[in-house]
Amino acid sequence: MQPELYSQSDYCFNNVKRYLESNDGSMMFGWITSIWGNLVLRLSAHVVVQKTDGNLVCVSPSALNAKKIKFLPDPTIPNLIKNERMPIKHIALKEHALVQELLDLEAEIGDWHLSGNGLMTPQDANEFNFKRALAYSKLEKLAQEVTSKNDQCFCGSSKLRKKCCK
């Protein structure tokens, strides 16, 4: 299904509310999952439409132009919403100081996001983006080291590493 013309990326809650004003179905809360470098699991709160036949339909455009999403239903998400903002969680898949450094950084921006303090200043955004880029660049080498040839590739392609990045 194509996103509605009025749908905006990162505004799934509003997109689903608007869709349900003129269509049958109900809201289904859950998490979109992604894995970075076989080191970090990212869970982004998301809302989709549950049609009357039980099928789940995402009416929001994908920021990454994904055709499908990995969605885990979770009815407790409404309790985690603060200031009309949906949470994002990061979970370490490998214990390492570099992974913890990234998790701390992502927690900092997550707390700011949920605080509802308005737009981040350009200076603060640039500083955060620099710290994030530095942390991810350090983690790339670690991701290569912990991914065996028979694991899914650390680059996110879903291919085995032996058939992808070397």
mmCIF file of C-alpha atoms in Angstrom:
data_model
loop_
_atom_site.group_PDB
_atom_site.id
_atom_site.type_symbol
_atom_site.label_atom_id
_atom_site.label_comp_id
_atom_site.label_asym_id
_atom_site.label_seq_id
_atom_site.Cartn_x
_atom_site.Cartn_y
_atom_site.Cartn_z
ATOM 1 C CA MET A 1 0.000 0.000 0.000
ATOM 2 C CA GLN A 2 1.263 3.470 -0.856
ATOM 3 C CA PRO A 3 1.401 6.072 1.941
ATOM 4 C CA GLU A 4 -1.412 8.598 1.878
ATOM 5 C CA LEU A 5 -0.576 11.919 0.180
ATOM 6 C CA TYR A 6 -0.876 13.748 3.507
ATOM 7 C CA SER A 7 1.391 11.291 5.360
ATOM 8 C CA GLN A 8 4.704 12.523 6.701
ATOM 9 C CA SER A 9 7.766 10.519 7.616
ATOM 10 C CA ASP A 10 8.301 10.323 11.413
ATOM 11 C CA TYR A 11 4.641 11.210 12.141
ATOM 12 C CA CYS A 12 3.087 7.746 12.075
ATOM 13 C CA PHE A 13 0.705 8.427 14.981
ATOM 14 C CA ASN A 14 -0.864 11.426 13.221
ATOM 15 C CA ASN A 15 -0.833 9.623 9.859
ATOM 16 C CA VAL A 16 -2.780 6.670 11.283
ATOM 17 C CA LYS A 17 -5.246 8.913 13.159
ATOM 18 C CA ARG A 18 -5.989 10.812 9.950
ATOM 19 C CA TYR A 19 -6.305 7.599 7.916
ATOM 20 C CA LEU A 20 -8.793 6.136 10.402
ATOM 21 C CA GLU A 21 -11.022 9.228 10.134
ATOM 22 C CA SER A 22 -12.237 7.936 6.765
ATOM 23 C CA ASN A 23 -11.266 4.238 6.730
ATOM 24 C CA ASP A 24 -12.036 1.130 8.776
ATOM 25 C CA GLY A 25 -9.473 -0.355 11.113
ATOM 26 C CA SER A 26 -7.731 0.396 14.386
ATOM 27 C CA MET A 27 -4.334 1.508 15.663
ATOM 28 C CA MET A 28 -1.672 -1.093 16.332
ATOM 29 C CA PHE A 29 1.364 0.081 18.292
ATOM 30 C CA GLY A 30 4.696 -1.682 18.048
ATOM 31 C CA TRP A 31 8.375 -1.406 17.318
ATOM 32 C CA ILE A 32 10.229 -1.202 14.037
ATOM 33 C CA THR A 33 13.413 -3.180 14.529
ATOM 34 C CA SER A 34 16.798 -2.770 12.934
ATOM 35 C CA ILE A 35 20.275 -3.990 13.788
ATOM 36 C CA TRP A 36 23.433 -1.942 13.356
ATOM 37 C CA GLY A 37 26.621 -3.841 12.702
ATOM 38 C CA ASN A 38 25.473 -6.898 14.669
ATOM 39 C CA LEU A 39 26.216 -4.743 17.730
ATOM 40 C CA VAL A 40 23.108 -2.668 18.490
ATOM 41 C CA LEU A 41 19.394 -3.414 18.227
ATOM 42 C CA ARG A 42 17.357 -0.276 17.527
ATOM 43 C CA LEU A 43 13.668 -0.265 18.416
ATOM 44 C CA SER A 44 11.652 2.668 17.064
ATOM 45 C CA ALA A 45 8.083 3.028 18.325
ATOM 46 C CA HIS A 46 5.649 2.984 15.421
ATOM 47 C CA VAL A 47 1.917 2.876 14.710
ATOM 48 C CA VAL A 48 0.265 0.999 11.841
ATOM 49 C CA VAL A 49 -3.335 0.344 10.834
ATOM 50 C CA GLN A 50 -4.851 -3.008 11.719
ATOM 51 C CA LYS A 51 -7.493 -3.662 9.068
ATOM 52 C CA THR A 52 -10.749 -5.414 9.963
ATOM 53 C CA ASP A 53 -9.364 -8.635 8.396
ATOM 54 C CA GLY A 54 -6.388 -8.510 10.801
ATOM 55 C CA ASN A 55 -3.804 -7.411 8.236
ATOM 56 C CA LEU A 56 -1.363 -4.708 9.304
ATOM 57 C CA VAL A 57 -0.782 -1.769 6.944
ATOM 58 C CA CYS A 58 1.769 1.018 7.340
ATOM 59 C CA VAL A 59 0.356 4.304 5.992
ATOM 60 C CA SER A 60 3.506 6.341 6.709
ATOM 61 C CA PRO A 61 6.350 6.920 4.253
ATOM 62 C CA SER A 62 9.590 5.184 5.132
ATOM 63 C CA ALA A 63 12.542 7.447 5.857
ATOM 64 C CA LEU A 64 14.744 4.811 4.185
ATOM 65 C CA ASN A 65 12.321 3.946 1.348
ATOM 66 C CA ALA A 66 11.891 0.440 2.750
ATOM 67 C CA LYS A 67 9.275 -1.730 1.037
ATOM 68 C CA LYS A 68 8.755 -3.791 4.216
ATOM 69 C CA ILE A 69 9.399 -3.154 7.882
ATOM 70 C CA LYS A 70 10.143 -5.561 10.714
ATOM 71 C CA PHE A 71 7.324 -4.733 13.133
ATOM 72 C CA LEU A 72 6.801 -6.183 16.615
ATOM 73 C CA PRO A 73 3.371 -5.345 18.118
ATOM 74 C CA ASP A 74 3.489 -3.900 21.643
ATOM 75 C CA PRO A 75 0.300 -2.531 23.244
ATOM 76 C CA THR A 76 2.307 -0.861 26.063
ATOM 77 C CA ILE A 77 3.815 1.821 23.810
ATOM 78 C CA PRO A 78 1.065 4.401 24.492
ATOM 79 C CA ASN A 79 2.312 4.418 28.122
ATOM 80 C CA LEU A 80 5.817 5.394 26.882
ATOM 81 C CA ILE A 81 4.751 8.368 24.760
ATOM 82 C CA LYS A 82 5.820 11.713 26.253
ATOM 83 C CA ASN A 83 4.919 15.145 24.913
ATOM 84 C CA GLU A 84 3.259 13.423 21.930
ATOM 85 C CA ARG A 85 6.617 11.885 20.997
ATOM 86 C CA MET A 86 7.294 8.221 20.406
ATOM 87 C CA PRO A 87 10.298 6.558 22.070
ATOM 88 C CA ILE A 88 13.350 4.946 20.502
ATOM 89 C CA LYS A 89 15.372 2.320 22.370
ATOM 90 C CA HIS A 90 18.855 0.970 21.732
ATOM 91 C CA ILE A 91 19.983 -2.377 23.141
ATOM 92 C CA ALA A 92 23.542 -3.692 23.136
ATOM 93 C CA LEU A 93 23.937 -7.041 21.375
ATOM 94 C CA LYS A 94 27.625 -7.147 22.318
ATOM 95 C CA GLU A 95 29.089 -5.776 25.531
ATOM 96 C CA HIS A 96 31.920 -3.394 24.669
ATOM 97 C CA ALA A 97 33.007 0.092 25.773
ATOM 98 C CA LEU A 98 32.468 1.489 22.258
ATOM 99 C CA VAL A 99 28.951 0.064 22.122
ATOM 100 C CA GLN A 100 28.192 1.584 25.526
ATOM 101 C CA GLU A 101 29.547 4.956 24.338
ATOM 102 C CA LEU A 102 27.072 4.885 21.446
ATOM 103 C CA LEU A 103 24.180 3.759 23.674
ATOM 104 C CA ASP A 104 24.883 6.635 26.079
ATOM 105 C CA LEU A 105 24.901 9.110 23.196
ATOM 106 C CA GLU A 106 21.665 7.725 21.727
ATOM 107 C CA ALA A 107 20.040 7.798 25.202
ATOM 108 C CA GLU A 108 20.995 11.468 25.533
ATOM 109 C CA ILE A 109 19.323 12.412 22.253
ATOM 110 C CA GLY A 110 16.362 10.140 23.066
ATOM 111 C CA ASP A 111 15.813 11.938 26.385
ATOM 112 C CA TRP A 112 15.983 15.304 24.613
ATOM 113 C CA HIS A 113 13.500 14.089 21.986
ATOM 114 C CA LEU A 114 10.956 12.930 24.583
ATOM 115 C CA SER A 115 11.388 16.085 26.677
ATOM 116 C CA GLY A 116 9.474 18.143 24.115
ATOM 117 C CA ASN A 117 11.882 21.067 24.471
ATOM 118 C CA GLY A 118 11.317 22.188 20.902
ATOM 119 C CA LEU A 119 13.799 22.323 18.079
ATOM 120 C CA MET A 120 17.441 21.670 18.731
ATOM 121 C CA THR A 121 19.704 24.604 17.954
ATOM 122 C CA PRO A 122 21.859 24.161 14.838
ATOM 123 C CA GLN A 123 24.967 24.219 17.029
ATOM 124 C CA ASP A 124 23.617 21.468 19.316
ATOM 125 C CA ALA A 125 22.491 19.414 16.293
ATOM 126 C CA ASN A 126 25.920 19.728 14.664
ATOM 127 C CA GLU A 127 27.663 18.747 17.896
ATOM 128 C CA PHE A 128 25.422 15.710 18.359
ATOM 129 C CA ASN A 129 25.822 14.647 14.715
ATOM 130 C CA PHE A 130 29.616 14.942 15.012
ATOM 131 C CA LYS A 131 29.652 12.806 18.186
ATOM 132 C CA ARG A 132 27.334 10.261 16.561
ATOM 133 C CA ALA A 133 29.426 10.044 13.348
ATOM 134 C CA LEU A 134 32.593 9.590 15.411
ATOM 135 C CA ALA A 135 31.014 6.845 17.533
ATOM 136 C CA TYR A 136 29.657 4.962 14.491
ATOM 137 C CA SER A 137 32.991 5.193 12.661
ATOM 138 C CA LYS A 138 34.767 3.658 15.671
ATOM 139 C CA LEU A 139 32.157 0.899 15.813
ATOM 140 C CA GLU A 140 32.543 -0.082 12.166
ATOM 141 C CA LYS A 141 35.881 -1.799 12.836
ATOM 142 C CA LEU A 142 34.429 -3.596 15.852
ATOM 143 C CA ALA A 143 31.431 -4.701 13.759
ATOM 144 C CA GLN A 144 33.801 -6.218 11.199
ATOM 145 C CA GLU A 145 35.698 -8.028 13.952
ATOM 146 C CA VAL A 146 32.627 -9.593 15.608
ATOM 147 C CA THR A 147 30.890 -10.694 12.390
ATOM 148 C CA SER A 148 31.958 -14.148 11.221
ATOM 149 C CA LYS A 149 31.747 -15.182 7.574
ATOM 150 C CA ASN A 150 28.542 -17.178 8.235
ATOM 151 C CA ASP A 151 26.743 -14.330 10.076
ATOM 152 C CA GLN A 152 24.558 -11.740 8.394
ATOM 153 C CA CYS A 153 26.870 -9.039 7.142
ATOM 154 C CA PHE A 154 27.503 -6.115 9.474
ATOM 155 C CA CYS A 155 26.613 -3.670 6.657
ATOM 156 C CA GLY A 156 22.897 -4.515 6.972
ATOM 157 C CA SER A 157 22.460 -6.120 3.540
ATOM 158 C CA SER A 158 20.922 -9.308 5.070
ATOM 159 C CA LYS A 159 23.438 -11.369 3.063
ATOM 160 C CA LEU A 160 25.978 -13.652 4.663
ATOM 161 C CA ARG A 161 29.235 -11.816 5.213
ATOM 162 C CA LYS A 162 31.168 -14.297 3.066
ATOM 163 C CA LYS A 163 28.966 -13.258 0.107
ATOM 164 C CA CYS A 164 29.053 -9.524 0.904
ATOM 165 C CA CYS A 165 31.694 -7.391 2.659
ATOM 166 C CA LYS A 166 35.076 -8.939 3.312
#
